[in-house]
Amino acid sequence: MDKPINNAAWFLILPAFLIVLFNAVIPLMTVVNYSVQDTFGNNQFFWNGLGWYQELLDPSSELGGRFFASLGRSAMFSAIILAIEVPLGIMVAMCMPRRGIALALSLVFIAMPLLIPWNVVGTMWQLYARSDIGLFGWTLNAIGIPFNYTNDTLAAWTVLVVMDMWHWTGLIALLCFAGLKSIPDAYYQAARIDGASRWAVFARIELPKLSHVLLIGVLLRFMDSFMIYTEPFVVTGGGPGNATTFLSIDLVKIALGQFDLGKAGAMSIVYTLIVLAVCWVFYTVMVTGQNKGGRG
Amino acid sequence: MSLHLDRISLTVGGVPHLDSISLTLERGTINVLLGPTLAGKTSLMRVMAGLDRPTSGRLLADGADITGRKVEARNVAMVYQQFINYPALTVYENIASPLRVQRRPAAEIDRKVRAAAELLRLENHLGRTPLQLSGGQQQRCAIARAVVKGSDLVLLDEPLANLDYKLREELREELPRIFAASGAIFVYATTEPTEALLLGGNTATLSEGRLVQFGPTAALYHRPASLRAAETFSDPPLNVMAVEKRGEAILLPGGATARAAGLLAGLADGGYRVGVRAHELLLARPSRAGAIAIRGTVDVTEMTGSESFVHVHAGPLRWVALTPGMHEVAPGAPIDVFVDPDRIFVFAPDGGLAAGPADSGA
Amino acid sequence: MARIDLVDLAHSYLSQPPDATHYALKPMTMHWRQGGAYALLGPSGCGKTTLLNIISGLVVPSQGQVLFDGRDVTRLPTEARNIAQVFQFPVIYDTMSVRQNLAFPLQNRGVPAAEIEARVKEIAELLDLGNALDRRARGLTADAKQKISLGRGLVRADVAAILFDEPLTVIDPALKWELRSKLKALHRRLDLTMIYVTHDQTEALTFADTVVVMHDGAIVQTGRPNELFDRPEHTFVGHFIGSPGMNVLPARVEGRTAEVGGVAVELARAYPAQPAGRRIEIGIRPEYARLTASGGLPVRVERIDDVGRIRFARVRLGAASLSVVAPRGVPVEGDRALLALDAHQIHVYADSRRLEGAA
C-alpha cells in the first residue's frame, strides 16, 4: 500500500524551524548556559551547577530575598490589575451603546489607548502625574491630597495602576462587548418572561456566555502585567526605593546594572517557567470547559 | 470521475465520528446522505472534501489515491445550510467568482454565469447584492456558484434547512434538473426521509457514524436491508413490534395470538421483529384475509387536512397510523388497528430483513 | 388562563408610514378563545412574528389594542403579561441544572421553596424530564432543551398563554413526531391558550384547532385545518397549504364548464359570468386529481415522484401543467394517461378570491 505522506514536505518547514532555532531556542539555551555558570568579567566563566537556582529559591539568601520581594510585587501588581480591569471592562462593555454612530464613536474612544506605544504611555503618565506640572498630580495636591510619586510608595503604585487601567481596560471591554453582542436576543426575552432581575440576567446569561472571552482576556492581561517593564521603567524607574521594582525591572538591574549574568540567567528561567505554568493552567481550564460544552 | 471511499474512519479526540465507511459514487449521480443529527453526515462530507483527513481508510478518485490531498488541491464545491455569498458583490459577480479565480476568459465567464443564472432562475436578479434577495434566492445564488465552478464533486450540507417550507419544496423540485445539467458527483446531506425520496438518485443511510445501507433511493425505501435501515428511512417513524412464531401461530406483544398469514407464513419458528410503515397501519379491517388486529388506545390525533396521523398505544407499543382523510378519534378511546401481513417488513433477530412485500420495487 | 382580543390592530416599523404597503401588519381584529390551540402560518416576512411580538409585549403596535381577558395590556411590558414563550432555538440557562432551570421563574417571583419543589417535580414528570432533573442543562439534546424552555413556562401557575416561535426548527424529524404529539397532549390536559407561529404547514395543521394563514401582513383565512384544505378562500391558501400545493390554473368559466388550457372541465356548481378584466382561475388539489385506468381526460405525464406512501405525477392537461396523484397500478403508456378530477373539489377564483357557485 502506498504511503500518502510526502516526506519532502518536512523540508518546507525547515526555514521556519531555523528561524525559531535562532530567535528562541539558541537564546534560551544561552540563558540556560549562563544560569549554571559564574563570571568575574573578562569573559571568564566558571561552572556553578544549580548554585544560582539554590540561592534564588532560598528566601534567606540575599538574591533569594530580593527575588521573592520583586516576585511578590509583580504578583501583587497583576492581582490588582486583574481585580480592577476585569470587572471594570465588563461594566464598560455593558454600558456601551449597541448600534449606530454612538457605537462607532465609543469603539474608537475605547480602542484609542490600545494603539499607543508602551513607552509613550509611560512618558505621558510620567508627565501627567507630576505634582508640579502634571494635571493629575497637581490637581490632587490642589484639592488637599498630598501626592508625589517620586517619594511616596502608595502614590507610585497608584500612578502605575491607574496608567495600566487607562491603557488596557479597553481591551477587556472590547472583548466583552463582542461576547455580549453574540448573545441572541431570545435569551433576554426569555429572561424577561421568566421575571429575572437585572442581576440574574447578568449572572445566569451574560457571565456564563462571556466566560470564554473573559478567560482569554484574563490570560492576556495577566501575562502582560506580570511581564510589564517599559511603563514602570519610564515612570518610576522601579522607585521610590525598590517599591515598584517588578521582576522584569529587577532582572534588567541584575543583568545589565550589575552584570551578574549567572544570577540573571537563573532568574530569567524561573520567571519564564512561572509564566508558562500559569498559561498552561489557563489553557487546561479553557480546553476542558470547551469539551464539556461541545457536541451538545 | 468516480469517487471511492474505502473503509473510511474518523476519530476526533477519542470519539469515533465515522466508522469504516465504504461507498462508491459515480459521476452524474445524486447521492443523498440520510440520517439524524450527529449520524456523521457532515463529518463524511468534510472527509470527501479534503477538509478533514480520515483517521484510517482511503479515498480514491478514478482509482488514484487522494486521501491526503487538501481541499485546495481538489476540485470540489460546497453549499451549506447558511446562505454563504460575498455580501459586497452582485449576484453576477458572486456566481462569476470561482471562474475569475480560475482566470477564465471574460466571454466564457459571461456565458457560464448567464447559463447558471438561468438554470437557477436568477437571471432577473444579477445586478442585486445577496442581501437584497430572499432567503431562497440567496441559496440559489450559492448553488449557482457551486455549479458554475465545474467541480467534480459538489457537496450540499442540508442546503434547504434554513428555508421556509414552501421555498424548500420549490427548490427541491428543481434540484434534480439542476444536478442533471452538471454531470458532477452530487452529495446531499439531509435529516428528512421525504427529501431523499423527492431527490431520487442513490441514498446512503447513516446512523451513529456507520453506513447502514447504500443503493437507489426508492429501492432503499421499499426494501430496507435491516431494521436499522428501515427505521432511519421512515417518516413518520417505523412502527415496530416483537413477535414470536410457533407453528401456525404468531404470538403478539401482550400475549395475544394471531394466525401466521402472508409474509409471516413462510418463516421458520422463532422470534422476529415486525416493522409496519405508518401508511400501512390500517384503521379499518382490510378485505384480504389474515389481517392482524391490535387493540390499543388513542393518544392523539393530528390532522393535516388531507391526512390524519393517529397516535396509538397498545401496551409497550407507541405507534402512528397515517390514514387519508379526516379521522378525529377522541383521545383515550379504544381503537383496533390492523396490520396486513403482506404489507410488512419482518426482521430476523440479528436485524436483517427476513421477508418484505413482493412489489416493493415499485 | 386568558382570552386574547386584538382590536383594530396594525403595526408599522416606520413612525409615519406613507401608505398601506409600509405596514408590517395591516389592520385586523381577532379573538383568541381561552384554551384554544392556534397556529399563525405564513412565509417569512408575512408579519406573523410581528404579531407574536405584539402579543408577547416585545413590540408596541402603532395602533389598536391588545386585551387579555378584557384588560388592556397594549403597553404593558412582557414580564407583566403572564405569558410564556418558546423560541426557535432552545433558550436554557447553561450553568444551571434542569431542576434549577425549571425553578428559575418561580424563584424570581418569590414562590416558597416547598411549592417550587413540588411544582418543578410535577412539570418535569409531565415533560418526561423526571430522570434528568439533576443533570446540567447544557449537555442535553436539542429536544430536551426545548422541553426545558417549555417547562419554564408551564411551571408558572399564573401563565395565561404560551407562545411558540417555530419551536421545532432544530429538532430531528423522528423526534418532531414525539414532541408534536406531546405538545398536543399537554394542550388538552392543561387548558392553556397556545399560539404557535410557523412556516411549516404540517406543524400548523397538526397542532392547531384554528389556523390563521397570513400573507403580506394580512390575515387571508382563519379556519379549521380541513376547511383550509378543502375550501381555500384565497389561492395563496390553496398554494401554501398542501404538499404539493393546490393546482391553480388560468381558466374561462361559463356556467358549469371551465375551459383550462384548451380543455373543457366539468364543474359541480354553476358560476355566473364575471365582469371583464377579472382574473379567473380554477383550483384543484392534487389529492382530488388522480390518474385513472379508464374514463378520464387524456394527459401527458412529465414526471412521477415517489414519496413513499404515495406517488405524485406532473402532468400536462392541454397547455396547463398540474400535480396529480398517481396511484400504483394505474397504467401509464409511454407518457400518456387518463386523469379523473373530482368536480366537487374544483374551486373557482376571481382575482384570487373564491367564488361561491350555485348548486
JSON list of N, CA, C and O in Angstrom, two decimals, chain C residues 238-277:
[
{"chain": "C", "resi": 238, "resn": "GLY", "atom": "N", "xyz": [-54.55, 28.03, -0.88]},
{"chain": "C", "resi": 238, "resn": "GLY", "atom": "CA", "xyz": [-54.51, 26.78, -1.64]},
{"chain": "C", "resi": 238, "resn": "GLY", "atom": "C", "xyz": [-53.10, 26.36, -1.97]},
{"chain": "C", "resi": 238, "resn": "GLY", "atom": "O", "xyz": [-52.72, 25.21, -1.83]},
{"chain": "C", "resi": 239, "resn": "HIS", "atom": "N", "xyz": [-52.28, 27.35, -2.35]},
{"chain": "C", "resi": 239, "resn": "HIS", "atom": "CA", "xyz": [-50.91, 27.06, -2.72]},
{"chain": "C", "resi": 239, "resn": "HIS", "atom": "C", "xyz": [-50.07, 26.74, -1.50]},
{"chain": "C", "resi": 239, "resn": "HIS", "atom": "O", "xyz": [-49.26, 25.82, -1.50]},
{"chain": "C", "resi": 240, "resn": "PHE", "atom": "N", "xyz": [-50.29, 27.49, -0.41]},
{"chain": "C", "resi": 240, "resn": "PHE", "atom": "CA", "xyz": [-49.41, 27.39, 0.75]},
{"chain": "C", "resi": 240, "resn": "PHE", "atom": "C", "xyz": [-49.69, 26.14, 1.58]},
{"chain": "C", "resi": 240, "resn": "PHE", "atom": "O", "xyz": [-48.79, 25.56, 2.16]},
{"chain": "C", "resi": 241, "resn": "ILE", "atom": "N", "xyz": [-50.93, 25.72, 1.62]},
{"chain": "C", "resi": 241, "resn": "ILE", "atom": "CA", "xyz": [-51.27, 24.53, 2.39]},
{"chain": "C", "resi": 241, "resn": "ILE", "atom": "C", "xyz": [-51.41, 23.35, 1.43]},
{"chain": "C", "resi": 241, "resn": "ILE", "atom": "O", "xyz": [-52.02, 23.46, 0.39]},
{"chain": "C", "resi": 242, "resn": "GLY", "atom": "N", "xyz": [-50.82, 22.25, 1.83]},
{"chain": "C", "resi": 242, "resn": "GLY", "atom": "CA", "xyz": [-50.81, 21.08, 0.97]},
{"chain": "C", "resi": 242, "resn": "GLY", "atom": "C", "xyz": [-49.42, 20.94, 0.36]},
{"chain": "C", "resi": 242, "resn": "GLY", "atom": "O", "xyz": [-48.75, 21.93, 0.10]},
{"chain": "C", "resi": 243, "resn": "SER", "atom": "N", "xyz": [-48.99, 19.72, 0.17]},
{"chain": "C", "resi": 243, "resn": "SER", "atom": "CA", "xyz": [-47.67, 19.48, -0.38]},
{"chain": "C", "resi": 243, "resn": "SER", "atom": "C", "xyz": [-47.76, 18.31, -1.34]},
{"chain": "C", "resi": 243, "resn": "SER", "atom": "O", "xyz": [-47.92, 17.18, -0.91]},
{"chain": "C", "resi": 244, "resn": "PRO", "atom": "N", "xyz": [-47.71, 18.52, -2.64]},
{"chain": "C", "resi": 244, "resn": "PRO", "atom": "CA", "xyz": [-47.64, 19.82, -3.32]},
{"chain": "C", "resi": 244, "resn": "PRO", "atom": "C", "xyz": [-48.92, 20.64, -3.09]},
{"chain": "C", "resi": 244, "resn": "PRO", "atom": "O", "xyz": [-49.95, 20.08, -2.74]},
{"chain": "C", "resi": 245, "resn": "GLY", "atom": "N", "xyz": [-48.81, 21.94, -3.31]},
{"chain": "C", "resi": 245, "resn": "GLY", "atom": "CA", "xyz": [-49.97, 22.82, -3.09]},
{"chain": "C", "resi": 245, "resn": "GLY", "atom": "C", "xyz": [-51.03, 22.62, -4.15]},
{"chain": "C", "resi": 245, "resn": "GLY", "atom": "O", "xyz": [-50.88, 21.83, -5.09]},
{"chain": "C", "resi": 246, "resn": "MET", "atom": "N", "xyz": [-52.10, 23.37, -3.98]},
{"chain": "C", "resi": 246, "resn": "MET", "atom": "CA", "xyz": [-53.21, 23.28, -4.92]},
{"chain": "C", "resi": 246, "resn": "MET", "atom": "C", "xyz": [-52.76, 23.71, -6.32]},
{"chain": "C", "resi": 246, "resn": "MET", "atom": "O", "xyz": [-51.95, 24.61, -6.48]},
{"chain": "C", "resi": 247, "resn": "ASN", "atom": "N", "xyz": [-53.28, 23.03, -7.34]},
{"chain": "C", "resi": 247, "resn": "ASN", "atom": "CA", "xyz": [-53.04, 23.47, -8.71]},
{"chain": "C", "resi": 247, "resn": "ASN", "atom": "C", "xyz": [-53.95, 24.66, -8.99]},
{"chain": "C", "resi": 247, "resn": "ASN", "atom": "O", "xyz": [-55.17, 24.54, -8.85]},
{"chain": "C", "resi": 248, "resn": "VAL", "atom": "N", "xyz": [-53.36, 25.79, -9.31]},
{"chain": "C", "resi": 248, "resn": "VAL", "atom": "CA", "xyz": [-54.16, 26.96, -9.65]},
{"chain": "C", "resi": 248, "resn": "VAL", "atom": "C", "xyz": [-53.91, 27.26, -11.12]},
{"chain": "C", "resi": 248, "resn": "VAL", "atom": "O", "xyz": [-52.79, 27.55, -11.53]},
{"chain": "C", "resi": 249, "resn": "LEU", "atom": "N", "xyz": [-54.98, 27.14, -11.93]},
{"chain": "C", "resi": 249, "resn": "LEU", "atom": "CA", "xyz": [-54.81, 27.20, -13.38]},
{"chain": "C", "resi": 249, "resn": "LEU", "atom": "C", "xyz": [-55.70, 28.29, -13.97]},
{"chain": "C", "resi": 249, "resn": "LEU", "atom": "O", "xyz": [-56.89, 28.38, -13.64]},
{"chain": "C", "resi": 250, "resn": "PRO", "atom": "N", "xyz": [-55.14, 29.12, -14.84]},
{"chain": "C", "resi": 250, "resn": "PRO", "atom": "CA", "xyz": [-55.96, 30.13, -15.51]},
{"chain": "C", "resi": 250, "resn": "PRO", "atom": "C", "xyz": [-57.08, 29.43, -16.31]},
{"chain": "C", "resi": 250, "resn": "PRO", "atom": "O", "xyz": [-56.83, 28.39, -16.92]},
{"chain": "C", "resi": 251, "resn": "ALA", "atom": "N", "xyz": [-58.27, 29.99, -16.27]},
{"chain": "C", "resi": 251, "resn": "ALA", "atom": "CA", "xyz": [-59.39, 29.30, -16.92]},
{"chain": "C", "resi": 251, "resn": "ALA", "atom": "C", "xyz": [-60.42, 30.30, -17.41]},
{"chain": "C", "resi": 251, "resn": "ALA", "atom": "O", "xyz": [-60.40, 31.47, -17.04]},
{"chain": "C", "resi": 252, "resn": "ARG", "atom": "N", "xyz": [-61.31, 29.80, -18.28]},
{"chain": "C", "resi": 252, "resn": "ARG", "atom": "CA", "xyz": [-62.51, 30.57, -18.64]},
{"chain": "C", "resi": 252, "resn": "ARG", "atom": "C", "xyz": [-63.69, 29.78, -18.12]},
{"chain": "C", "resi": 252, "resn": "ARG", "atom": "O", "xyz": [-63.82, 28.59, -18.39]},
{"chain": "C", "resi": 253, "resn": "VAL", "atom": "N", "xyz": [-64.52, 30.42, -17.31]},
{"chain": "C", "resi": 253, "resn": "VAL", "atom": "CA", "xyz": [-65.61, 29.69, -16.69]},
{"chain": "C", "resi": 253, "resn": "VAL", "atom": "C", "xyz": [-66.93, 30.20, -17.23]},
{"chain": "C", "resi": 253, "resn": "VAL", "atom": "O", "xyz": [-67.17, 31.41, -17.30]},
{"chain": "C", "resi": 254, "resn": "GLU", "atom": "N", "xyz": [-67.78, 29.25, -17.63]},
{"chain": "C", "resi": 254, "resn": "GLU", "atom": "CA", "xyz": [-69.13, 29.60, -18.09]},
{"chain": "C", "resi": 254, "resn": "GLU", "atom": "C", "xyz": [-70.10, 28.59, -17.56]},
{"chain": "C", "resi": 254, "resn": "GLU", "atom": "O", "xyz": [-70.00, 27.40, -17.88]},
{"chain": "C", "resi": 255, "resn": "GLY", "atom": "N", "xyz": [-70.97, 29.02, -16.67]},
{"chain": "C", "resi": 255, "resn": "GLY", "atom": "CA", "xyz": [-71.94, 28.08, -16.12]},
{"chain": "C", "resi": 255, "resn": "GLY", "atom": "C", "xyz": [-71.26, 26.95, -15.40]},
{"chain": "C", "resi": 255, "resn": "GLY", "atom": "O", "xyz": [-70.52, 27.18, -14.45]},
{"chain": "C", "resi": 256, "resn": "ARG", "atom": "N", "xyz": [-71.46, 25.72, -15.88]},
{"chain": "C", "resi": 256, "resn": "ARG", "atom": "CA", "xyz": [-70.89, 24.55, -15.22]},
{"chain": "C", "resi": 256, "resn": "ARG", "atom": "C", "xyz": [-69.67, 24.00, -15.93]},
{"chain": "C", "resi": 256, "resn": "ARG", "atom": "O", "xyz": [-69.29, 22.85, -15.72]},
{"chain": "C", "resi": 257, "resn": "THR", "atom": "N", "xyz": [-69.07, 24.82, -16.79]},
{"chain": "C", "resi": 257, "resn": "THR", "atom": "CA", "xyz": [-67.91, 24.34, -17.53]},
{"chain": "C", "resi": 257, "resn": "THR", "atom": "C", "xyz": [-66.75, 25.32, -17.38]},
{"chain": "C", "resi": 257, "resn": "THR", "atom": "O", "xyz": [-66.95, 26.54, -17.40]},
{"chain": "C", "resi": 258, "resn": "ALA", "atom": "N", "xyz": [-65.57, 24.76, -17.21]},
{"chain": "C", "resi": 258, "resn": "ALA", "atom": "CA", "xyz": [-64.37, 25.59, -17.20]},
{"chain": "C", "resi": 258, "resn": "ALA", "atom": "C", "xyz": [-63.50, 25.15, -18.35]},
{"chain": "C", "resi": 258, "resn": "ALA", "atom": "O", "xyz": [-63.37, 23.95, -18.61]},
{"chain": "C", "resi": 259, "resn": "GLU", "atom": "N", "xyz": [-62.92, 26.11, -19.04]},
{"chain": "C", "resi": 259, "resn": "GLU", "atom": "CA", "xyz": [-62.00, 25.75, -20.10]},
{"chain": "C", "resi": 259, "resn": "GLU", "atom": "C", "xyz": [-60.59, 26.02, -19.59]},
{"chain": "C", "resi": 259, "resn": "GLU", "atom": "O", "xyz": [-60.22, 27.13, -19.24]},
{"chain": "C", "resi": 260, "resn": "VAL", "atom": "N", "xyz": [-59.81, 24.94, -19.48]},
{"chain": "C", "resi": 260, "resn": "VAL", "atom": "CA", "xyz": [-58.46, 25.04, -18.91]},
{"chain": "C", "resi": 260, "resn": "VAL", "atom": "C", "xyz": [-57.46, 24.59, -19.97]},
{"chain": "C", "resi": 260, "resn": "VAL", "atom": "O", "xyz": [-57.50, 23.44, -20.42]},
{"chain": "C", "resi": 261, "resn": "GLY", "atom": "N", "xyz": [-56.58, 25.46, -20.35]},
{"chain": "C", "resi": 261, "resn": "GLY", "atom": "CA", "xyz": [-55.55, 25.12, -21.32]},
{"chain": "C", "resi": 261, "resn": "GLY", "atom": "C", "xyz": [-56.13, 24.52, -22.59]},
{"chain": "C", "resi": 261, "resn": "GLY", "atom": "O", "xyz": [-55.52, 23.64, -23.20]},
{"chain": "C", "resi": 262, "resn": "GLY", "atom": "N", "xyz": [-57.33, 24.93, -22.94]},
{"chain": "C", "resi": 262, "resn": "GLY", "atom": "CA", "xyz": [-57.94, 24.44, -24.16]},
{"chain": "C", "resi": 262, "resn": "GLY", "atom": "C", "xyz": [-58.77, 23.19, -23.97]},
{"chain": "C", "resi": 262, "resn": "GLY", "atom": "O", "xyz": [-59.31, 22.64, -24.92]},
{"chain": "C", "resi": 263, "resn": "VAL", "atom": "N", "xyz": [-58.88, 22.71, -22.72]},
{"chain": "C", "resi": 263, "resn": "VAL", "atom": "CA", "xyz": [-59.65, 21.50, -22.46]},
{"chain": "C", "resi": 263, "resn": "VAL", "atom": "C", "xyz": [-60.86, 21.88, -21.59]},
{"chain": "C", "resi": 263, "resn": "VAL", "atom": "O", "xyz": [-60.74, 22.68, -20.67]},
{"chain": "C", "resi": 264, "resn": "ALA", "atom": "N", "xyz": [-62.02, 21.30, -21.90]},
{"chain": "C", "resi": 264, "resn": "ALA", "atom": "CA", "xyz": [-63.22, 21.61, -21.12]},
{"chain": "C", "resi": 264, "resn": "ALA", "atom": "C", "xyz": [-63.30, 20.71, -19.89]},
{"chain": "C", "resi": 264, "resn": "ALA", "atom": "O", "xyz": [-63.09, 19.49, -19.99]},
{"chain": "C", "resi": 265, "resn": "VAL", "atom": "N", "xyz": [-63.54, 21.29, -18.73]},
{"chain": "C", "resi": 265, "resn": "VAL", "atom": "CA", "xyz": [-63.63, 20.54, -17.47]},
{"chain": "C", "resi": 265, "resn": "VAL", "atom": "C", "xyz": [-65.00, 20.80, -16.86]},
{"chain": "C", "resi": 265, "resn": "VAL", "atom": "O", "xyz": [-65.43, 21.95, -16.75]},
{"chain": "C", "resi": 266, "resn": "GLU", "atom": "N", "xyz": [-65.67, 19.73, -16.44]},
{"chain": "C", "resi": 266, "resn": "GLU", "atom": "CA", "xyz": [-66.99, 19.88, -15.82]},
{"chain": "C", "resi": 266, "resn": "GLU", "atom": "C", "xyz": [-66.87, 20.37, -14.39]},
{"chain": "C", "resi": 266, "resn": "GLU", "atom": "O", "xyz": [-65.99, 19.91, -13.65]},
{"chain": "C", "resi": 267, "resn": "LEU", "atom": "N", "xyz": [-67.75, 21.28, -13.98]},
{"chain": "C", "resi": 267, "resn": "LEU", "atom": "CA", "xyz": [-67.77, 21.75, -12.60]},
{"chain": "C", "resi": 267, "resn": "LEU", "atom": "C", "xyz": [-69.02, 21.23, -11.93]},
{"chain": "C", "resi": 267, "resn": "LEU", "atom": "O", "xyz": [-70.01, 20.90, -12.59]},
{"chain": "C", "resi": 268, "resn": "ALA", "atom": "N", "xyz": [-69.01, 21.17, -10.59]},
{"chain": "C", "resi": 268, "resn": "ALA", "atom": "CA", "xyz": [-70.18, 20.67, -9.87]},
{"chain": "C", "resi": 268, "resn": "ALA", "atom": "C", "xyz": [-71.20, 21.76, -9.63]},
{"chain": "C", "resi": 268, "resn": "ALA", "atom": "O", "xyz": [-72.35, 21.51, -9.33]},
{"chain": "C", "resi": 269, "resn": "ARG", "atom": "N", "xyz": [-70.76, 23.01, -9.73]},
{"chain": "C", "resi": 269, "resn": "ARG", "atom": "CA", "xyz": [-71.66, 24.12, -9.47]},
{"chain": "C", "resi": 269, "resn": "ARG", "atom": "C", "xyz": [-71.63, 25.09, -10.65]},
{"chain": "C", "resi": 269, "resn": "ARG", "atom": "O", "xyz": [-70.68, 25.09, -11.44]},
{"chain": "C", "resi": 270, "resn": "ALA", "atom": "N", "xyz": [-72.65, 25.93, -10.72]},
{"chain": "C", "resi": 270, "resn": "ALA", "atom": "CA", "xyz": [-72.72, 26.89, -11.83]},
{"chain": "C", "resi": 270, "resn": "ALA", "atom": "C", "xyz": [-72.22, 28.25, -11.36]},
{"chain": "C", "resi": 270, "resn": "ALA", "atom": "O", "xyz": [-72.47, 28.65, -10.22]},
{"chain": "C", "resi": 271, "resn": "TYR", "atom": "N", "xyz": [-71.48, 28.93, -12.21]},
{"chain": "C", "resi": 271, "resn": "TYR", "atom": "CA", "xyz": [-70.92, 30.23, -11.84]},
{"chain": "C", "resi": 271, "resn": "TYR", "atom": "C", "xyz": [-71.41, 31.29, -12.80]},
{"chain": "C", "resi": 271, "resn": "TYR", "atom": "O", "xyz": [-71.39, 31.08, -14.03]},
{"chain": "C", "resi": 272, "resn": "PRO", "atom": "N", "xyz": [-71.90, 32.40, -12.27]},
{"chain": "C", "resi": 272, "resn": "PRO", "atom": "CA", "xyz": [-72.38, 33.48, -13.14]},
{"chain": "C", "resi": 272, "resn": "PRO", "atom": "C", "xyz": [-71.20, 34.09, -13.90]},
{"chain": "C", "resi": 272, "resn": "PRO", "atom": "O", "xyz": [-70.07, 33.99, -13.48]},
{"chain": "C", "resi": 273, "resn": "ALA", "atom": "N", "xyz": [-71.51, 34.70, -15.05]},
{"chain": "C", "resi": 273, "resn": "ALA", "atom": "CA", "xyz": [-70.47, 35.34, -15.84]},
{"chain": "C", "resi": 273, "resn": "ALA", "atom": "C", "xyz": [-69.81, 36.44, -15.02]},
{"chain": "C", "resi": 273, "resn": "ALA", "atom": "O", "xyz": [-70.47, 37.15, -14.26]},
{"chain": "C", "resi": 274, "resn": "GLN", "atom": "N", "xyz": [-68.50, 36.56, -15.11]},
{"chain": "C", "resi": 274, "resn": "GLN", "atom": "CA", "xyz": [-67.76, 37.56, -14.34]},
{"chain": "C", "resi": 274, "resn": "GLN", "atom": "C", "xyz": [-67.48, 38.78, -15.20]},
{"chain": "C", "resi": 274, "resn": "GLN", "atom": "O", "xyz": [-67.32, 38.67, -16.41]},
{"chain": "C", "resi": 275, "resn": "PRO", "atom": "N", "xyz": [-67.43, 39.95, -14.56]},
{"chain": "C", "resi": 275, "resn": "PRO", "atom": "CA", "xyz": [-67.10, 41.17, -15.32]},
{"chain": "C", "resi": 275, "resn": "PRO", "atom": "C", "xyz": [-65.74, 41.02, -15.99]},
{"chain": "C", "resi": 275, "resn": "PRO", "atom": "O", "xyz": [-64.84, 40.37, -15.45]},
{"chain": "C", "resi": 276, "resn": "ALA", "atom": "N", "xyz": [-65.60, 41.61, -17.14]},
{"chain": "C", "resi": 276, "resn": "ALA", "atom": "CA", "xyz": [-64.34, 41.51, -17.87]},
{"chain": "C", "resi": 276, "resn": "ALA", "atom": "C", "xyz": [-63.23, 42.12, -17.06]},
{"chain": "C", "resi": 276, "resn": "ALA", "atom": "O", "xyz": [-63.44, 43.00, -16.23]},
{"chain": "C", "resi": 277, "resn": "GLY", "atom": "N", "xyz": [-62.00, 41.63, -17.26]},
{"chain": "C", "resi": 277, "resn": "GLY", "atom": "CA", "xyz": [-60.85, 42.20, -16.56]},
{"chain": "C", "resi": 277, "resn": "GLY", "atom": "C", "xyz": [-60.51, 41.47, -15.28]},
{"chain": "C", "resi": 277, "resn": "GLY", "atom": "O", "xyz": [-59.43, 41.66, -14.73]}
]
